[in-house]
XYZ file of C-alpha atoms in Angstrom:
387
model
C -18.578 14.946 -33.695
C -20.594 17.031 -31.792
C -19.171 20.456 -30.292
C -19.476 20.571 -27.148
C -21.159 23.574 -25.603
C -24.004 24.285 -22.761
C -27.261 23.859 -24.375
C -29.729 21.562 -22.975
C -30.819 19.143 -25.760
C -34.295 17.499 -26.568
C -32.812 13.847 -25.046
C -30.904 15.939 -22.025
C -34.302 17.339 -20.763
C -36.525 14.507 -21.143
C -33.835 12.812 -18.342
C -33.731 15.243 -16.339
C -37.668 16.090 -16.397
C -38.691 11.673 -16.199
C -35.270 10.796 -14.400
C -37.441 9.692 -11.372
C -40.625 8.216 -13.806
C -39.489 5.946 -15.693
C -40.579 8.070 -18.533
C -44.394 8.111 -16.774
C -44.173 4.484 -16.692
C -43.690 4.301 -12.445
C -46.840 6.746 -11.931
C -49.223 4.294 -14.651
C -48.170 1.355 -12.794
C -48.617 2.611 -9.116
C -52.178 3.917 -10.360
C -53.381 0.732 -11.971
C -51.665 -1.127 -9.323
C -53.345 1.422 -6.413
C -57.014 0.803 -8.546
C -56.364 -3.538 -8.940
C -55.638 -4.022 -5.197
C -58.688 -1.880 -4.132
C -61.083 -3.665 -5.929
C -59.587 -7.103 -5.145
C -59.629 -6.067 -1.321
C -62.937 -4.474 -1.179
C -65.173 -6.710 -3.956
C -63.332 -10.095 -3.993
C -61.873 -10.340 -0.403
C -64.565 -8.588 1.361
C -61.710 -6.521 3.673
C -62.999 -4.327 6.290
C -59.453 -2.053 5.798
C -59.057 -2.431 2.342
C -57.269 1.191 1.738
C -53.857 -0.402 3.174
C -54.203 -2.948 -0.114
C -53.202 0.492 -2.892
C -51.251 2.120 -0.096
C -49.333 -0.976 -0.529
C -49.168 -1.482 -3.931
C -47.807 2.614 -4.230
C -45.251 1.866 -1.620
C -43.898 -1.220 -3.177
C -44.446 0.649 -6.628
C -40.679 1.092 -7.935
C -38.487 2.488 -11.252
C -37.989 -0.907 -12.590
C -40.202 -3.962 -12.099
C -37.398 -5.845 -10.758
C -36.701 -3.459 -7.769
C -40.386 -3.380 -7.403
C -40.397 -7.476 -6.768
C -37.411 -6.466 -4.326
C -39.386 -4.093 -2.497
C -42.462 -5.852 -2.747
C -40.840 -8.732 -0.666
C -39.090 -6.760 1.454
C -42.208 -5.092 2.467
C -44.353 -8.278 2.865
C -41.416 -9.796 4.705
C -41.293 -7.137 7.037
C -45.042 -7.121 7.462
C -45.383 -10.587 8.416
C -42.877 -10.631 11.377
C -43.842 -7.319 12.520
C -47.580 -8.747 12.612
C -46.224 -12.430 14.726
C -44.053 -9.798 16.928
C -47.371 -7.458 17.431
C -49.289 -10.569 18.434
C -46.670 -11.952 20.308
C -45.997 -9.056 22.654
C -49.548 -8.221 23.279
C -50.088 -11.847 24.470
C -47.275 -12.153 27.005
C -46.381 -8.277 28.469
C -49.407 -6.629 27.898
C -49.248 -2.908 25.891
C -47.431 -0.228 27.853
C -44.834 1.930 27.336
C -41.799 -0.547 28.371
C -43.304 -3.122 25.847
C -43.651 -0.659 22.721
C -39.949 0.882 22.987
C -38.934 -3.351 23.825
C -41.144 -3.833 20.490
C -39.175 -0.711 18.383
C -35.899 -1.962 19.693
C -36.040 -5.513 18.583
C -38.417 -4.877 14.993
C -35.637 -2.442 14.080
C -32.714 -4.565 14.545
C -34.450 -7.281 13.519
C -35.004 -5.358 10.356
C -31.580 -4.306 9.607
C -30.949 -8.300 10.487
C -33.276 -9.031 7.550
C -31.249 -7.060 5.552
C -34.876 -5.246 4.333
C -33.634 -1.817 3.414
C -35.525 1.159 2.760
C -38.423 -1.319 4.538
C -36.365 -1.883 7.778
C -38.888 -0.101 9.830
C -41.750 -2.578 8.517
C -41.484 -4.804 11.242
C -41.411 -2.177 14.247
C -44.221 -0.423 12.588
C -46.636 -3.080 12.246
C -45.666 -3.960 15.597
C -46.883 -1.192 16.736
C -50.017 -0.857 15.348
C -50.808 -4.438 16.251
C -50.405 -3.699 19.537
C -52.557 -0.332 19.692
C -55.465 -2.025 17.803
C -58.890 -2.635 19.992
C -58.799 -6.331 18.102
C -55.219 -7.462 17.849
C -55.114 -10.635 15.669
C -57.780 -9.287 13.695
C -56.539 -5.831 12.669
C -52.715 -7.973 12.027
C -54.496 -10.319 9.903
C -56.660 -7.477 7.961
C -52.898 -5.539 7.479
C -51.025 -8.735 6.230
C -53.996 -9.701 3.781
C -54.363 -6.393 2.496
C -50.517 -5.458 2.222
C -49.731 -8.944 0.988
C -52.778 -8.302 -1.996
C -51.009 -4.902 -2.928
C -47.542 -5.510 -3.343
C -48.946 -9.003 -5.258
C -50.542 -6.669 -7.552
C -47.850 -4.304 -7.581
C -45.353 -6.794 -8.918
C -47.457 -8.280 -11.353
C -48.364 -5.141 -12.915
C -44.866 -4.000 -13.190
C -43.819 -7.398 -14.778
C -46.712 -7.133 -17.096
C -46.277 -3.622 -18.285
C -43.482 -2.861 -21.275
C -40.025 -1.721 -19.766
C -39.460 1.899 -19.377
C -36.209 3.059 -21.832
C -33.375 2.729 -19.214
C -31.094 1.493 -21.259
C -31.527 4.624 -23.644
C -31.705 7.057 -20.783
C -28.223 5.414 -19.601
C -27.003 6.397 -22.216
C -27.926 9.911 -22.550
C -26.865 10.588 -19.000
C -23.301 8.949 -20.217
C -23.145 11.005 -23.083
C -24.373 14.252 -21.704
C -21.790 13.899 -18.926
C -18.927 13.154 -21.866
C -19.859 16.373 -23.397
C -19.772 18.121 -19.964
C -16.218 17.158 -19.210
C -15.473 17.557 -22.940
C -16.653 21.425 -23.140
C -14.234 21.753 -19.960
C -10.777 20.604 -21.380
C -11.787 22.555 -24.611
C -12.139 25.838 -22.517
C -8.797 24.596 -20.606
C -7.270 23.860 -23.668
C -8.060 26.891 -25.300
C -7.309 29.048 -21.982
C -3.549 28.057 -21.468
C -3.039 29.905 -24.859
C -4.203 32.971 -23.413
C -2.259 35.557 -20.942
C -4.582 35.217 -18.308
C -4.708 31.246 -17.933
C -3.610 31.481 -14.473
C -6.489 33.557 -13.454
C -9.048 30.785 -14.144
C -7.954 27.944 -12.734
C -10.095 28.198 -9.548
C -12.848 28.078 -11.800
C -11.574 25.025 -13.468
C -11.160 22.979 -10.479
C -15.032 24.138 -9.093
C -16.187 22.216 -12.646
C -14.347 19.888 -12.789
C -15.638 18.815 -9.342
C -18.612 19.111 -10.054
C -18.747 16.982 -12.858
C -17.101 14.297 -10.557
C -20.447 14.045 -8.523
C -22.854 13.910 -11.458
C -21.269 10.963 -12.136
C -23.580 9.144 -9.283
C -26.353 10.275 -11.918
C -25.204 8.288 -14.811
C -24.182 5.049 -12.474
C -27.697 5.126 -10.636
C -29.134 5.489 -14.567
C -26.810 1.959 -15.288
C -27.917 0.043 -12.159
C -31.670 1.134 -12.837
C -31.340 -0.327 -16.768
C -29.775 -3.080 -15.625
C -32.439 -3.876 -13.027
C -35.588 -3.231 -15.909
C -33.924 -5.869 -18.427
C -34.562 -8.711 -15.558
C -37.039 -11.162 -15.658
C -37.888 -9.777 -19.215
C -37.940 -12.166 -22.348
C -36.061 -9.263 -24.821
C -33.962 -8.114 -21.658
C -30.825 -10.130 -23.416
C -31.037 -7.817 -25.993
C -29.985 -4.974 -24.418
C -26.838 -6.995 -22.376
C -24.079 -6.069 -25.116
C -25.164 -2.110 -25.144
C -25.993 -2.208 -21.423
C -22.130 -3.657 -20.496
C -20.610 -1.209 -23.457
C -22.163 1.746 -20.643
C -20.989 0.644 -17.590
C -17.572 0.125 -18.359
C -17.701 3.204 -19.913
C -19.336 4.904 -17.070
C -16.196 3.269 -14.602
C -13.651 4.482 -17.492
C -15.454 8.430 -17.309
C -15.210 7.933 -13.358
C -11.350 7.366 -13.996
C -11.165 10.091 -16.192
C -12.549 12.358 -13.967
C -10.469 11.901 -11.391
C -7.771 12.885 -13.776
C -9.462 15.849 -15.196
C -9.640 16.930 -11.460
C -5.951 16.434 -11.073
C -4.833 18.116 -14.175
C -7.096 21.263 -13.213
C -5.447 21.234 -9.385
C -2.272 21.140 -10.664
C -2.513 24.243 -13.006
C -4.058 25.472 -10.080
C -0.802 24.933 -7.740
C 1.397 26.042 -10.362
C -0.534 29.928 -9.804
C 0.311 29.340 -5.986
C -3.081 31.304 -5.771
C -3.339 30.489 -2.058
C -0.616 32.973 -0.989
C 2.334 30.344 -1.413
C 3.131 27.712 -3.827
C 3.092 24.158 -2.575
C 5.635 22.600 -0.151
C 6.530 26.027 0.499
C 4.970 27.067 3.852
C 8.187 29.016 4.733
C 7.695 31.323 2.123
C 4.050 32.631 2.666
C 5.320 35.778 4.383
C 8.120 36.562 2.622
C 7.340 38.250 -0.333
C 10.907 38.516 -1.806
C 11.259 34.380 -1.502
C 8.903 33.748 -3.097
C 9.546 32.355 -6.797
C 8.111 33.750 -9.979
C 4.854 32.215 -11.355
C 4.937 29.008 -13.517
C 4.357 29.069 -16.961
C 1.954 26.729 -18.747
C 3.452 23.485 -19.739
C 4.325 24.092 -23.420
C 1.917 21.672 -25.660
C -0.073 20.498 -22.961
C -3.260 22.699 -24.918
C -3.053 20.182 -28.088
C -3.341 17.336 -25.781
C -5.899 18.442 -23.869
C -7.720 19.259 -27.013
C -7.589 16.419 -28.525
C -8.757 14.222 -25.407
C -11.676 16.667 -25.329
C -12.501 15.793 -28.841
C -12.168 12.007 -28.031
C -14.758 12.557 -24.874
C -17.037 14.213 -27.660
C -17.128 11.239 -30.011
C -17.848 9.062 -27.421
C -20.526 10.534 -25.765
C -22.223 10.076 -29.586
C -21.161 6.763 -28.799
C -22.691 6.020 -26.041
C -26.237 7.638 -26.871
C -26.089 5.008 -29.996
C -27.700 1.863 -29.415
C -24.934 0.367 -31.923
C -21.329 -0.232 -31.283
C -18.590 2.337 -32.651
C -17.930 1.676 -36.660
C -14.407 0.837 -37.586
C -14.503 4.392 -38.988
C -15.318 5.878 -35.525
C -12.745 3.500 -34.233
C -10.255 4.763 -36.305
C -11.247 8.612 -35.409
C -10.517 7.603 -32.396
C -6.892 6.087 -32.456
C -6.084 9.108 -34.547
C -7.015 11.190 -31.717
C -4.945 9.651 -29.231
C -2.104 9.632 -31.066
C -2.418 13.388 -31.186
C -2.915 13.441 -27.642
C 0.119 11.221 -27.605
C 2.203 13.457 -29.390
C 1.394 16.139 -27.693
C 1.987 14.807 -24.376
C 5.407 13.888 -25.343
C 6.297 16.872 -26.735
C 5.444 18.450 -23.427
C 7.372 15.894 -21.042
C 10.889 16.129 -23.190
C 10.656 19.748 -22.497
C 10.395 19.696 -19.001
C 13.563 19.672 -16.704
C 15.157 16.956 -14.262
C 15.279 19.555 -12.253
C 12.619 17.779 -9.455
C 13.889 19.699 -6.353
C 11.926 23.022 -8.603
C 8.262 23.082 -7.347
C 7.100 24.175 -10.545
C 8.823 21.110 -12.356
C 6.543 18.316 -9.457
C 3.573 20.200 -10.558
C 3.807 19.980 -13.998
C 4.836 15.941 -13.284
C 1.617 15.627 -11.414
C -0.152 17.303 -14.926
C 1.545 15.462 -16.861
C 1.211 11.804 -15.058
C -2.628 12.268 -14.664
C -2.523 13.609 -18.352
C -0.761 10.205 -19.077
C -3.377 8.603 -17.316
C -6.193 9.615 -19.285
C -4.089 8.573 -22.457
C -4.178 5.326 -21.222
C -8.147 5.191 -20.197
C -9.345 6.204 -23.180
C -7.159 3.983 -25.787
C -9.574 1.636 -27.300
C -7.012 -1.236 -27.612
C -4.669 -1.970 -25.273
C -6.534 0.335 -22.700
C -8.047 -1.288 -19.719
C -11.735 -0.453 -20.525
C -11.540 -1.895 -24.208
C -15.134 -3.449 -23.364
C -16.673 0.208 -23.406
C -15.274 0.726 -27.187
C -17.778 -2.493 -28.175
């Protein structure tokens, strides 16, 4: 296992620095594409605007080949009825200023109708400049041709190029973000056997809110591999690794919700706010209000030892293989330290439920629970992210 700690790694870097690239492989294909549609605009098809055939083969020029069909249709779609509702209001109410916002208003809705996306506006756009063109027909034609030839081009360049490594980058982003939450409930862990535990739990709950929202990262990583291994002859290759990550990236969202819980309750238990929770009617009265919790006695080794699990899956999931049986087996021993731990910790805690302090540490120790249950590769309920 890996420990967990805050430097940036060779594999963390390269996603954050070609996140948006496809490791270089977007800007090749928009610049072949851009180069492909000029010259079949402008040499083969003899077009008089033959700049809109790149500009649309860059627009339509996407991550993944697949979403660049997507938005290659989209866009053409879009075109086309924007072009026939150009021509259409020219021909019967004349260009003014009534008939271009009339234009906007039904090319947008009509758009969102379509259900075209990011290309919604396509239609009330080439509307428009339909309509403001000295030669109506002939400037719509010109646009379709030219827009149709790019995002043509666009698609087939993207389909013809290799895939980008989306899958592997998946990964990485899964795995950094493992070691991220794992770092954090080693620090908690190894805080709560200090004096001054109670003194950093604001600081716990910023992270570990934090690392709730950089979990969009890794889930926009999954849905961008799974969109480059369509419509490609190896793509069913990569299905068994590519399914191991996203349930594993819906099993880390769980767990972060608990992580998040766990920190908020150590949190309450300080009653750093002035009062301690469900007690409004003592804020003011300084001799009401009760003594400060401790921390829940073996709730460190659990913690711990969930923070090591997190660490020897996020090797896991940057491994293009499933787990071995002896990872496997790391892995039940771990949670049955957690396990012990965590029972250790609720037999010592009172029945005593009307005690503020005793709810918080049942809110701990349920989302604590919770986790143990996530992460157990065989009875849990995300067994497909264990392979």
């Amino acid at each position: 296992m890996k420990v967990p700690g805050t430097t940036v790694g060779t594999a963390d870097l390269r996603s954050r620095m070609t996140a948006g690239f496809g490791d270089g492989s977007m800007v090749l294909r928009a610049a072949i594409s851009a180069g492909l549609a000029w010259w079949i605009a402008s040499v083969l098809l003899h077009s008089e605007s033959a700049s809109l055939a790149p500009v649309g083969a860059i627009l339509a020029t996407q991550t993944t080949p697949f979403a660049t069909a997507r938005k290659s249709l989209q866009r053409a779609a879009g075109i086309l009825f924007g072009f026939l509702l150009g021509v259409a209001a020219t021909a019967s109410i004349g260009t003014n200023t009534a008939s271009v916002v009339l234009v906007v208003l039904v090319g947008m809705y009509a758009g969102r109708a379509m259900n075209l996306g990011s290309q919604m506006h396509q239609i009330a756009l080439t509307a428009v400049l339909v309509m403001g063109a000295a030669t109506t027909f002939g400037y719509g034609a010109a646009r379709l041709e030219d827009n149709v030839v790019g995002v043509l081009v666009g698609t087939c360049v993207g389909l013809a190029l290799p895939a980008p490594g989306f899958t592997r980058r998946a990964g990485e982003e899964l795995a950094r973000l493992n070691r991220q939450m794992a770092a954090l409930l080693t620090e908690i862990a190894r805080g709560l056997a200090e004096d001054d535990w109670s003194a950093r739990t604001g600081d716990w709950v910023r992270r570990a809110r934090s690392l709730s929202k950089e979990l969009d990262t890794v889930r926009r990583a999954v849905r961008e591999a799974e969109d480059a291994i369509r419509w490609r002859p190896r793509g069913r290759l990569a299905r068994p690794r590519l399914d191991r990550l996203a349930e594993a990236t819906q099993c880390l969202d769980h767990v972060g919700h608990q992580v998040r819980g766990i920190t908020r309750g150590l949190y309450n238990l300080t009653f750093r706010e002035g009062r301690p929770p469900a007690l409004h009617w003592a804020q003011h009265e300084e001799h009401l209000l009760p003594r400060r919790a401790d921390a829940p006695a073996g709730l460190d080794g659990a913690l711990a030892a969930l923070a090591a699990m997190l660490g020897d899956l996020a090797d896991v999931h940057a491994s293009p293989d499933a787990p071995s049986p002896e990872v496997r087996a790391r892995l039940t021993g771990l949670l049955g330290e957690a396990e012990t731990c965590f029972l250790r910790t609720a037999l010592a805690q009172s029945p005593g439920y009307a005690d503020w302090r005793v709810l918080c540490t049942a809110g701990i120790l349920e989302d604590a629970r919770k986790m143990l249950h996530e992460l157990d590769p065989s009875i849990g309920p995300h067994k497909g992210a264990f392979g």
